[in-house]
XYZ file of C-alpha atoms in Angstrom:
718
model
C 48.897 -75.450 47.401
C 46.791 -77.221 45.087
C 46.756 -73.989 42.469
C 44.048 -76.121 40.104
C 41.443 -75.578 43.048
C 42.169 -72.205 43.508
C 41.221 -71.119 39.351
C 37.899 -73.195 39.749
C 37.012 -71.510 42.677
C 38.552 -67.703 41.268
C 36.514 -68.865 37.546
C 33.446 -69.662 39.282
C 33.189 -66.578 41.005
C 31.554 -63.681 39.068
C 34.849 -61.523 37.249
C 33.184 -58.497 39.789
C 35.254 -59.692 42.941
C 38.037 -60.528 41.107
C 40.686 -58.341 42.144
C 43.272 -56.952 39.674
C 45.778 -59.717 39.977
C 43.283 -61.539 37.686
C 45.702 -59.046 35.195
C 48.889 -61.021 36.734
C 50.893 -63.915 35.520
C 52.905 -65.505 38.490
C 50.908 -68.447 39.759
C 51.135 -66.576 43.383
C 49.981 -64.101 42.434
C 47.332 -65.456 40.245
C 46.105 -67.583 43.139
C 44.760 -64.243 45.105
C 42.888 -62.957 42.830
C 39.555 -63.672 44.577
C 40.889 -62.559 47.609
C 39.173 -59.050 48.665
C 41.751 -57.673 48.782
C 42.602 -54.607 46.930
C 45.792 -55.507 45.317
C 48.623 -54.038 42.789
C 51.487 -55.685 41.365
C 54.669 -54.174 41.955
C 55.242 -50.830 40.051
C 55.143 -47.041 40.431
C 51.695 -47.090 40.062
C 50.928 -48.825 43.547
C 53.354 -46.255 45.129
C 52.245 -43.500 43.157
C 48.275 -44.160 45.381
C 50.322 -44.768 48.085
C 52.002 -41.185 48.179
C 48.686 -39.513 46.880
C 46.366 -41.357 49.958
C 49.157 -40.715 52.266
C 49.122 -44.562 53.589
C 52.209 -47.018 54.657
C 52.551 -50.173 52.082
C 51.650 -53.662 52.954
C 53.977 -55.393 50.993
C 53.465 -59.851 51.134
C 56.058 -61.560 48.910
C 55.851 -65.352 48.737
C 55.396 -68.107 46.170
C 53.116 -70.839 44.887
C 55.118 -73.616 47.042
C 55.092 -71.912 49.768
C 52.529 -73.478 52.434
C 52.554 -70.588 55.183
C 52.350 -68.330 52.449
C 49.368 -69.775 52.046
C 48.028 -70.702 55.217
C 48.616 -66.383 55.473
C 46.242 -66.142 52.992
C 43.384 -68.446 54.012
C 43.483 -66.949 57.255
C 44.328 -63.219 56.841
C 43.550 -62.021 53.346
C 40.269 -63.915 52.399
C 39.111 -62.392 55.831
C 36.434 -60.029 55.285
C 36.675 -58.195 58.217
C 41.258 -58.576 57.938
C 40.300 -57.126 54.222
C 38.850 -53.883 55.670
C 41.449 -52.910 57.579
C 44.127 -53.650 54.680
C 41.774 -51.677 52.775
C 41.034 -48.623 54.725
C 44.646 -47.587 56.167
C 47.129 -49.301 53.491
C 48.028 -50.107 49.875
C 48.325 -53.369 49.111
C 51.470 -54.877 46.790
C 51.638 -59.047 46.061
C 55.153 -60.121 45.626
C 56.650 -63.661 43.985
C 60.204 -63.843 45.067
C 60.570 -65.982 42.072
C 59.462 -63.937 39.448
C 60.784 -60.753 41.622
C 64.240 -62.311 43.353
C 65.333 -58.443 42.953
C 62.580 -57.059 45.055
C 62.863 -60.329 47.689
C 66.410 -60.168 48.400
C 66.131 -56.682 49.591
C 63.632 -56.586 51.424
C 64.482 -60.013 53.341
C 67.476 -58.342 54.260
C 64.954 -55.516 55.099
C 63.103 -57.543 57.757
C 66.348 -59.544 58.579
C 67.569 -56.282 59.648
C 64.335 -55.246 61.360
C 63.729 -58.524 63.314
C 66.118 -60.777 63.175
C 64.804 -62.986 60.251
C 63.318 -63.403 57.520
C 61.649 -66.142 54.872
C 58.099 -66.220 53.267
C 55.673 -65.204 53.829
C 57.544 -61.887 54.065
C 55.053 -59.050 55.421
C 56.647 -55.183 55.208
C 55.228 -52.252 56.374
C 57.268 -49.801 53.254
C 57.132 -45.551 53.424
C 55.165 -44.899 50.471
C 59.011 -44.159 48.388
C 59.297 -47.886 49.277
C 61.447 -47.639 52.364
C 60.453 -50.287 54.927
C 59.746 -49.555 58.937
C 58.956 -53.051 60.193
C 58.481 -56.430 59.436
C 58.072 -60.010 59.984
C 57.101 -63.169 58.082
C 54.133 -64.998 58.897
C 51.211 -62.956 61.211
C 48.222 -65.425 63.057
C 45.420 -63.792 62.546
C 44.948 -63.286 66.165
C 47.886 -64.012 68.484
C 48.806 -67.149 68.458
C 52.590 -69.196 67.856
C 53.885 -66.523 70.324
C 53.339 -64.309 67.286
C 51.081 -61.107 67.661
C 47.578 -61.200 65.631
C 48.226 -60.266 62.438
C 45.037 -57.353 62.804
C 46.470 -56.041 65.914
C 49.634 -55.069 63.932
C 48.035 -53.956 61.413
C 45.971 -51.335 63.066
C 48.673 -50.424 65.524
C 51.060 -49.699 62.117
C 48.013 -47.285 60.765
C 48.318 -45.626 63.871
C 51.345 -45.553 64.358
C 52.655 -44.006 60.494
C 49.538 -42.068 61.360
C 50.618 -40.863 64.723
C 54.235 -40.698 64.878
C 55.006 -40.407 61.460
C 58.500 -38.778 62.062
C 59.864 -41.747 64.243
C 58.361 -43.601 61.367
C 60.655 -42.098 58.849
C 63.318 -42.350 60.764
C 63.161 -46.192 61.327
C 62.635 -45.791 58.164
C 65.832 -44.152 57.120
C 68.077 -46.264 59.666
C 66.794 -49.928 57.513
C 67.358 -48.513 53.971
C 71.094 -47.593 55.892
C 71.513 -51.122 56.699
C 70.458 -52.488 54.058
C 72.686 -50.599 51.582
C 76.228 -51.384 54.150
C 74.614 -55.068 54.580
C 74.649 -55.781 50.663
C 77.457 -53.008 49.159
C 80.301 -55.433 51.023
C 82.272 -52.010 51.295
C 85.707 -51.893 52.949
C 85.676 -55.387 53.502
C 87.881 -56.298 50.150
C 91.450 -58.508 50.552
C 94.403 -59.627 48.746
C 92.693 -62.919 47.426
C 94.331 -65.772 48.659
C 94.133 -69.514 47.571
C 94.244 -70.347 51.509
C 90.239 -68.825 51.374
C 89.833 -72.470 50.045
C 90.449 -74.474 52.703
C 89.173 -72.166 54.790
C 86.466 -72.342 53.898
C 86.325 -76.442 53.633
C 87.127 -76.325 57.095
C 84.483 -74.393 58.395
C 82.184 -76.238 56.550
C 83.505 -79.938 57.964
C 83.430 -78.232 61.640
C 79.691 -78.200 61.321
C 79.480 -81.994 59.493
C 76.789 -83.915 61.683
C 79.196 -87.191 61.817
C 76.054 -88.889 62.396
C 73.520 -88.239 59.989
C 75.059 -86.057 57.909
C 74.810 -82.514 56.032
C 75.641 -79.912 58.431
C 74.422 -78.266 61.596
C 70.909 -79.611 62.985
C 67.739 -79.464 62.101
C 66.566 -77.978 60.155
C 68.572 -78.923 57.670
C 69.027 -78.242 54.004
C 71.188 -79.629 51.408
C 74.208 -77.739 49.801
C 74.570 -78.475 46.436
C 77.591 -75.657 46.099
C 80.008 -76.702 49.344
C 79.290 -80.624 48.548
C 80.742 -80.213 44.776
C 83.654 -78.037 46.150
C 84.555 -80.950 48.597
C 84.654 -84.068 46.341
C 87.166 -81.482 44.601
C 88.840 -81.484 47.132
C 88.575 -84.875 48.479
C 89.865 -85.471 44.539
C 92.838 -83.466 44.967
C 93.875 -84.676 48.358
C 92.056 -88.316 48.522
C 92.037 -86.825 52.508
C 89.236 -90.059 54.018
C 87.943 -86.846 56.562
C 86.586 -85.622 53.380
C 85.459 -89.223 52.238
C 83.406 -89.212 54.794
C 81.668 -86.362 54.753
C 81.112 -87.326 51.099
C 79.723 -90.731 51.102
C 78.002 -89.908 54.791
C 75.887 -87.418 53.488
C 74.543 -88.392 50.241
C 73.897 -91.784 51.547
C 71.628 -90.548 54.072
C 70.096 -87.915 52.106
C 69.263 -90.094 49.574
C 68.223 -92.872 52.166
C 65.923 -90.418 54.356
C 62.011 -89.364 53.608
C 63.907 -85.755 52.112
C 64.085 -87.894 49.180
C 61.021 -89.550 47.345
C 61.697 -92.893 47.821
C 58.914 -93.763 45.161
C 59.172 -90.983 42.296
C 62.744 -89.892 42.721
C 63.733 -86.575 43.019
C 64.447 -84.056 46.440
C 62.417 -81.997 48.921
C 63.557 -78.604 49.660
C 64.652 -79.603 53.415
C 64.166 -81.655 56.582
C 62.771 -80.544 59.636
C 64.717 -83.111 61.807
C 68.442 -83.458 61.674
C 68.072 -87.438 60.323
C 66.435 -86.417 56.847
C 63.453 -88.115 57.345
C 60.782 -85.241 57.633
C 60.769 -82.810 54.844
C 58.787 -79.341 54.358
C 57.014 -81.736 50.646
C 57.539 -79.027 48.274
C 60.293 -79.668 45.262
C 62.576 -77.688 43.076
C 64.104 -77.293 40.486
C 67.182 -75.448 41.419
C 67.504 -78.292 44.636
C 67.529 -80.982 41.858
C 69.369 -79.767 39.634
C 72.299 -78.570 42.058
C 72.040 -82.726 44.183
C 71.680 -84.055 40.702
C 75.454 -82.785 39.706
C 76.629 -83.840 43.683
C 75.443 -87.741 42.699
C 77.056 -87.322 39.659
C 80.445 -85.579 40.888
C 80.219 -87.900 44.059
C 80.120 -91.420 41.999
C 82.933 -89.584 39.903
C 84.793 -89.311 43.124
C 83.969 -92.726 44.942
C 82.564 -94.879 41.828
C 79.927 -95.887 44.085
C 77.044 -97.308 42.103
C 74.766 -96.160 44.092
C 74.751 -92.443 43.859
C 74.719 -93.040 39.548
C 71.398 -94.562 40.806
C 70.367 -92.217 42.256
C 71.310 -89.418 39.782
C 69.597 -91.593 37.288
C 66.698 -91.599 39.661
C 65.862 -87.736 40.204
C 66.350 -87.615 35.849
C 63.554 -89.606 36.033
C 61.431 -87.117 38.419
C 62.769 -84.297 36.439
C 61.751 -86.145 33.466
C 58.277 -87.137 34.070
C 57.036 -84.184 36.279
C 59.438 -80.994 35.899
C 59.997 -80.526 32.207
C 58.314 -79.577 28.834
C 58.865 -82.775 26.992
C 57.226 -81.190 23.933
C 58.702 -77.867 23.736
C 62.036 -78.324 26.657
C 62.629 -76.180 29.182
C 61.852 -77.079 33.194
C 58.754 -75.875 35.427
C 60.058 -74.283 38.513
C 58.471 -75.985 41.765
C 55.722 -78.859 42.488
C 53.324 -77.899 45.744
C 53.925 -79.549 48.859
C 50.416 -80.026 49.661
C 46.807 -80.318 48.258
C 45.407 -78.036 50.631
C 45.589 -76.383 53.659
C 44.512 -79.457 55.237
C 47.370 -82.027 54.500
C 50.474 -81.971 55.285
C 52.134 -83.573 52.434
C 49.591 -86.782 52.905
C 50.084 -87.407 49.099
C 53.529 -88.161 49.743
C 52.942 -90.363 53.036
C 50.998 -93.419 53.947
C 49.250 -95.436 56.748
C 49.247 -98.834 57.651
C 45.835 -99.494 56.034
C 47.161 -97.584 52.256
C 49.977 -99.770 52.264
C 48.562 -102.576 52.646
C 45.212 -101.937 50.301
C 47.697 -101.680 47.203
C 50.426 -104.543 48.258
C 50.037 -108.080 48.116
C 51.464 -109.972 51.904
C 54.884 -110.968 50.862
C 55.758 -107.023 49.383
C 53.551 -105.563 52.051
C 55.553 -107.279 54.388
C 59.129 -106.643 52.571
C 57.507 -102.492 52.289
C 56.615 -102.189 56.114
C 60.274 -102.976 57.705
C 62.043 -101.358 54.581
C 60.089 -97.763 54.747
C 59.524 -98.360 58.407
C 55.495 -97.824 57.840
C 53.856 -98.592 61.199
C 51.286 -98.007 63.580
C 52.057 -94.602 64.342
C 54.070 -92.581 61.754
C 55.997 -88.926 61.536
C 53.831 -87.054 60.490
C 52.143 -84.770 63.721
C 49.006 -83.668 62.031
C 48.045 -87.380 61.700
C 50.056 -89.313 63.298
C 48.913 -92.729 61.054
C 51.023 -91.112 58.533
C 54.374 -92.322 57.375
C 57.178 -91.039 55.580
C 58.777 -93.787 53.746
C 62.663 -93.916 53.947
C 64.962 -96.643 54.707
C 64.610 -97.870 57.692
C 66.349 -101.577 56.881
C 68.558 -102.616 54.557
C 67.169 -105.548 51.727
C 70.495 -107.514 53.494
C 69.171 -106.681 57.307
C 65.178 -107.572 55.480
C 66.499 -111.046 54.090
C 67.721 -112.117 57.079
C 64.807 -111.184 59.262
C 62.390 -112.887 56.839
C 64.219 -115.494 55.592
C 63.946 -114.906 52.417
C 66.674 -114.944 49.739
C 68.110 -111.066 49.026
C 67.434 -111.289 45.073
C 63.628 -112.618 46.208
C 63.796 -109.182 48.395
C 65.545 -107.201 45.752
C 61.750 -108.403 43.441
C 59.269 -107.390 46.177
C 60.246 -104.781 47.406
C 61.036 -102.982 43.500
C 57.097 -104.752 43.177
C 55.767 -102.982 45.755
C 57.436 -99.796 45.372
C 56.098 -99.907 41.764
C 52.286 -100.661 42.956
C 52.932 -98.114 45.278
C 53.677 -95.919 42.774
C 51.067 -96.150 40.993
C 47.829 -96.030 43.707
C 49.879 -92.261 44.545
C 49.281 -91.340 41.375
C 45.702 -91.756 41.937
C 45.604 -89.499 44.789
C 44.529 -85.876 44.168
C 48.654 -84.749 43.118
C 49.903 -80.699 43.989
C 50.644 -78.217 41.557
C 53.388 -78.008 39.126
C 54.515 -74.727 38.831
C 55.027 -74.570 34.990
C 56.670 -71.461 35.289
C 59.814 -71.279 32.837
C 62.409 -69.095 34.662
C 65.881 -68.449 32.857
C 68.650 -68.743 35.710
C 66.679 -72.558 37.529
C 66.818 -73.677 33.545
C 70.638 -73.210 33.104
C 71.453 -74.981 36.693
C 68.830 -77.381 35.206
C 69.887 -78.043 31.779
C 74.040 -77.893 33.109
C 73.070 -80.650 35.406
C 71.419 -82.869 32.630
C 74.506 -82.525 30.532
C 77.066 -82.894 33.197
C 75.151 -86.933 33.546
C 74.724 -87.124 30.406
C 78.930 -87.341 30.079
C 79.359 -89.707 33.280
C 76.455 -91.995 32.643
C 76.062 -91.593 29.110
C 72.427 -91.308 28.707
C 71.822 -89.900 25.420
C 68.451 -89.105 25.272
C 69.003 -86.607 28.683
C 71.527 -84.884 26.804
C 69.303 -84.321 24.097
C 66.504 -83.086 26.165
C 68.525 -80.723 27.785
C 70.240 -79.133 24.674
C 66.786 -78.801 23.230
C 65.683 -76.754 26.097
C 68.799 -74.720 25.851
C 67.606 -73.943 22.717
C 64.711 -73.078 23.538
C 65.064 -70.598 26.162
C 67.871 -69.104 23.771
C 65.451 -68.576 21.256
C 63.088 -66.965 23.295
C 65.202 -65.182 26.102
C 68.202 -64.149 24.701
C 68.151 -60.738 22.613
C 71.986 -59.932 22.174
C 69.964 -56.017 22.153
C 68.085 -55.996 24.450
C 69.845 -58.884 26.742
C 68.244 -62.124 28.539
C 64.989 -62.101 30.104
C 64.351 -63.352 33.376
C 60.904 -66.123 32.485
C 60.153 -67.643 29.212
C 56.681 -68.637 29.770
C 54.653 -69.284 32.575
C 52.007 -71.390 34.351
C 48.044 -70.624 33.302
C 48.517 -70.263 29.196
C 46.004 -67.720 29.938
C 48.560 -65.299 31.244
C 50.171 -62.441 28.922
C 54.313 -63.008 29.382
C 56.142 -60.247 31.451
C 59.148 -58.839 29.907
C 61.099 -59.260 33.146
C 64.840 -57.893 32.265
C 67.464 -61.128 33.091
C 69.716 -60.332 36.658
C 72.756 -61.579 37.239
C 72.322 -65.153 37.767
C 70.263 -65.173 35.481
C 73.602 -64.164 33.506
C 76.632 -65.745 34.912
C 74.633 -69.021 34.786
C 73.640 -68.822 30.875
C 77.593 -68.175 30.549
C 78.654 -71.870 32.031
C 75.488 -73.868 30.490
C 76.096 -72.660 26.929
C 79.927 -73.534 27.516
C 78.783 -76.824 29.330
C 76.980 -77.129 26.251
C 79.879 -76.368 23.608
C 81.529 -79.026 25.875
C 78.459 -81.729 25.455
C 78.836 -80.643 21.368
C 81.748 -79.153 20.593
C 79.239 -77.033 18.477
C 81.406 -73.298 18.355
C 77.835 -71.587 17.949
C 77.541 -72.549 22.214
C 80.699 -70.885 22.847
C 80.020 -67.698 20.906
C 76.905 -66.997 22.427
C 78.121 -67.976 25.699
C 80.502 -65.395 25.068
C 78.293 -62.593 23.810
C 76.428 -63.220 27.210
C 79.122 -62.909 29.218
C 79.759 -59.902 27.188
C 76.817 -58.615 28.123
C 77.043 -59.717 31.596
C 80.394 -57.504 31.814
C 78.948 -54.696 30.167
C 75.203 -54.309 32.140
C 76.382 -55.881 36.002
C 79.738 -54.919 36.485
C 80.992 -52.506 39.308
C 84.460 -51.009 37.633
C 84.983 -49.050 40.035
C 85.346 -51.519 43.423
C 85.135 -54.779 41.067
C 82.134 -57.577 41.608
C 78.777 -56.776 40.154
C 75.582 -55.915 40.886
C 72.790 -57.824 40.905
C 70.167 -55.708 38.971
C 71.411 -53.072 36.040
C 71.724 -49.783 36.974
C 68.186 -48.215 36.323
C 68.038 -44.389 36.136
C 64.376 -44.409 35.821
C 64.495 -43.931 40.239
C 64.181 -46.881 41.191
C 61.249 -48.011 43.113
C 61.700 -48.630 46.886
C 64.305 -50.620 48.520
C 65.334 -51.714 45.029
C 67.545 -48.033 45.003
C 69.852 -50.151 47.121
C 72.930 -51.933 44.958
C 73.750 -55.170 45.884
C 76.359 -57.486 44.893
C 75.113 -61.139 46.076
C 77.516 -63.154 48.004
C 76.146 -65.663 50.220
C 74.244 -68.926 47.961
C 70.923 -69.312 49.832
C 69.563 -71.313 48.242
C 70.719 -70.645 44.561
C 74.242 -70.774 43.689
C 75.091 -67.002 44.256
C 75.270 -64.969 41.378
C 78.739 -62.861 42.346
C 81.304 -66.219 41.967
C 78.990 -67.321 39.393
C 79.877 -65.121 37.624
C 83.407 -64.992 38.123
C 83.253 -68.859 37.286
C 81.667 -67.908 34.110
C 84.328 -65.584 33.116
C 87.618 -68.041 34.776
C 85.956 -70.452 31.875
C 85.667 -67.756 28.745
C 89.438 -66.975 30.253
C 90.365 -70.565 29.563
C 88.485 -70.696 25.566
C 89.920 -67.311 25.198
C 92.984 -66.067 26.865
C 91.428 -62.418 26.916
C 93.582 -61.416 30.406
C 90.076 -59.197 31.418
C 87.948 -62.063 32.106
C 90.201 -63.278 34.464
C 91.716 -60.132 35.428
C 87.226 -58.993 36.791
C 87.094 -62.670 38.065
C 90.086 -62.010 40.686
C 88.723 -58.472 41.541
C 85.547 -60.236 42.047
C 87.329 -62.387 44.605
C 88.912 -59.973 45.360
C 85.508 -57.969 46.875
C 84.437 -60.203 49.118
C 87.999 -62.445 50.363
C 87.867 -60.522 53.075
C 84.872 -62.201 54.663
C 84.445 -65.192 52.733
C 85.956 -67.814 55.407
C 83.378 -67.272 58.156
C 80.329 -68.087 55.839
C 81.662 -71.313 55.566
C 79.762 -73.097 54.288
C 77.084 -70.888 52.730
C 80.317 -69.626 50.418
C 80.357 -72.943 48.448
C 79.657 -71.360 45.206
C 82.950 -68.475 46.127
C 85.357 -71.586 47.014
C 84.161 -73.379 44.002
C 85.587 -69.861 41.923
C 88.489 -69.533 44.377
C 89.448 -73.231 43.098
C 88.934 -73.013 40.373
C 91.325 -69.870 40.036
C 93.462 -71.181 41.452
C 94.766 -74.228 40.883
C 95.659 -73.997 36.767
C 92.375 -74.888 33.596
C 92.641 -77.963 32.370
C 91.548 -78.516 28.926
C 91.504 -82.484 26.865
C 90.711 -82.345 23.741
C 89.914 -86.021 22.053
C 90.485 -85.995 19.028
C 88.725 -88.399 16.510
C 89.752 -89.704 14.003
C 86.842 -90.540 10.951
C 85.414 -94.209 11.797
C 87.913 -94.454 14.592
C 85.547 -94.182 17.889
C 85.936 -97.461 19.835
C 89.292 -95.438 20.432
C 88.115 -92.027 21.312
C 85.401 -93.691 23.609
C 88.244 -95.095 25.887
C 89.999 -91.691 25.774
C 86.800 -90.227 26.771
C 86.115 -92.485 29.263
C 89.005 -91.752 30.772
C 89.633 -88.546 30.892
C 85.825 -87.873 32.027
C 86.304 -91.081 34.993
C 87.253 -88.338 38.125
C 86.243 -85.180 38.939
C 87.417 -82.013 39.058
C 85.959 -78.917 39.024
C 89.096 -76.835 36.718
C 88.646 -79.888 34.193
C 86.940 -79.826 30.655
C 86.627 -82.188 28.316
C 86.245 -81.839 24.251
C 85.437 -84.493 21.645
C 85.980 -83.168 17.789
C 85.753 -84.770 14.779
C 89.319 -84.387 13.267
C 88.972 -82.953 9.072
C 88.500 -79.956 7.534
C 86.365 -78.473 9.768
C 88.889 -78.451 13.026
C 89.496 -75.364 13.148
C 86.003 -74.177 12.782
C 84.566 -76.166 16.072
C 87.899 -75.049 18.608
C 87.321 -71.354 20.304
C 90.256 -68.815 20.123
C 93.106 -70.679 22.583
C 92.736 -73.706 20.957
C 92.430 -72.848 17.714
C 95.814 -71.676 17.777
C 97.663 -74.965 19.165
C 95.583 -77.761 18.375
C 95.951 -78.341 14.161
C 98.760 -78.029 14.284
C 99.760 -80.834 16.021
C 101.825 -83.076 14.092
C 99.820 -86.230 15.336
C 96.599 -83.946 13.748
C 97.994 -83.514 10.413
C 98.527 -87.586 10.711
C 94.707 -87.974 11.164
C 95.244 -89.821 14.357
C 93.156 -90.556 17.345
C 94.709 -88.935 20.201
C 93.746 -86.920 23.429
C 95.657 -83.746 23.714
C 96.079 -81.609 27.289
C 96.420 -77.828 27.742
C 96.809 -76.585 30.777
C 97.629 -72.578 30.686
C 97.374 -72.871 27.063
C 100.193 -74.657 26.736
C 99.292 -78.581 25.210
C 101.054 -81.516 25.659
C 101.989 -84.259 23.349
C 99.490 -85.618 22.155
C 98.812 -89.693 23.620
C 96.613 -92.331 22.303
C 97.375 -94.478 25.173
C 94.571 -95.090 28.076
C 97.333 -95.082 30.757
C 99.396 -92.388 29.909
C 96.325 -90.353 28.995
C 95.080 -91.317 33.129
C 98.911 -90.737 34.165
C 99.318 -86.803 32.993
C 95.709 -85.907 34.317
C 96.399 -87.312 38.165
């Protein structure tokens, strides 16, 4: 939903018509400030009011990019009759799942236990102390879609709470027990075995869609973590079936409507198994993960198409999802302008395409993108999703024109159609800057610039990281979760960082060190990693909790301790923490990092196999633990850039999860730019003392003799 429209509407109203969400910071909460409901933000005040008035709590969890959240807002929460029922019988609390993923994750588990499904909007009913006893997702205002009407649900819940109070409280206790059991992984630990990696790969491979790529059937989501694991395994084994999974999936996704064929970047998922009709919202974390997939896919296969897609993702993120002036990546772009359209900004009728193209461009574009009189959109059959139906070669044969001419006509058509699309009302960009999502974006940018030689991309990534560190990191207070909100009028709330903020940022700072050889980034990576251990590690059972232990009686379901293991949809926090520790161990030779990583892997070893593609990040951590870490250090003689460039390119041309590459200029400051494990060895090598340009390959804290020949380096890395 276009937030600009909501804001204009609310600001045109008298301030007396606004509820307390006018004081909120998140875009999702502020979009509801005009609703006739007495909303509360998540906090002690809301639950105190529920206890004082002996009312159940109605909890709504959603996000600004969530289409059905806005549908429920308009149909129910803006309805005076519904609002009257809520205000009379409930204390209403609204939560932004991006701002408070800790709250969302626990109540998602609760509603899944109650109804068998989760998602957004999440609608939960809680006791005054925050225990969930009933819930679901989207409820229509009247009975519809096989779902009970929301008004009937509200009145039934209110009646049950008053007349069957004992049953309600018993149900709430059972749900809380289910949450605690589901999230603690107690009794599921096992000795870690490297065979788990192959089992996870095999489990995911069984779900591979041979015809269309990806995993499973509709709706079809990208799974960046499992894809990176498969790319790594292909690099080690060169198994044909792995190459088929990688190439088919990456090609079909980028040719489908789930990919924005004009602006670049991926939509969140496809409602069909052919990747054609997407849910049109575009998320920063999805595009970060997919950018890594296409960069790594290019490294593994040398398919230039994958490199082109990677550059195109960056083009979209640069243009739409980044603060070019100060650094930082925005959260998301909405799917729709309002509730009456469904991706109209991104889709095309035949007439709309013809209006902005020449006759020859129109012929080529309609064939290439399958633009016809009957399109794919159910709400408007004239609307076409752009996807690649015919290749340039096929169009050349059909029209009897040279391939070069088809390329030119298609490029011109794309440019004109994008220019015409820019004249349409644009879906809202949520400019909130989340620390965890920014870490993912920065790491992806740094990986892309290493492989594709994009200096401007590297500079922006480092600029963004410096901003995050300056505004979110304090060695005493820890990390924050948000550094800026979308609405410039909104106060910046301090929301303590969660486990994934710390785990991702540790890895991102190590990525920055590898990109720059600036030891400052290594030092702050170690600081954040050590803080992560101090704040989240479970010394009793191993693994990490997602939030810090709170001695101030955590509200509601926050009392349940979670150890996030499953990728959903971002990389799971516990295995991400293990990855961070393994990388710190490789640079410090501090055994405590590796021991904690191993203990974390063991917590989930008993059930990792059955999660398959949803255990992708766990598989990556397991692969990194099982294989020796490899560091390639390019030592560059002063004024000898050509030889160093050749060695560097040879070092990065293949992809491996456990390999890092550093490029350092020799000189008096060499030791000052090396982390402890390398500082013990590298400066004492004879070739370093002779000031030669060489590559040094180190593994398991032992370095092989330096080489200056590119082919020797390639053989060594194989």
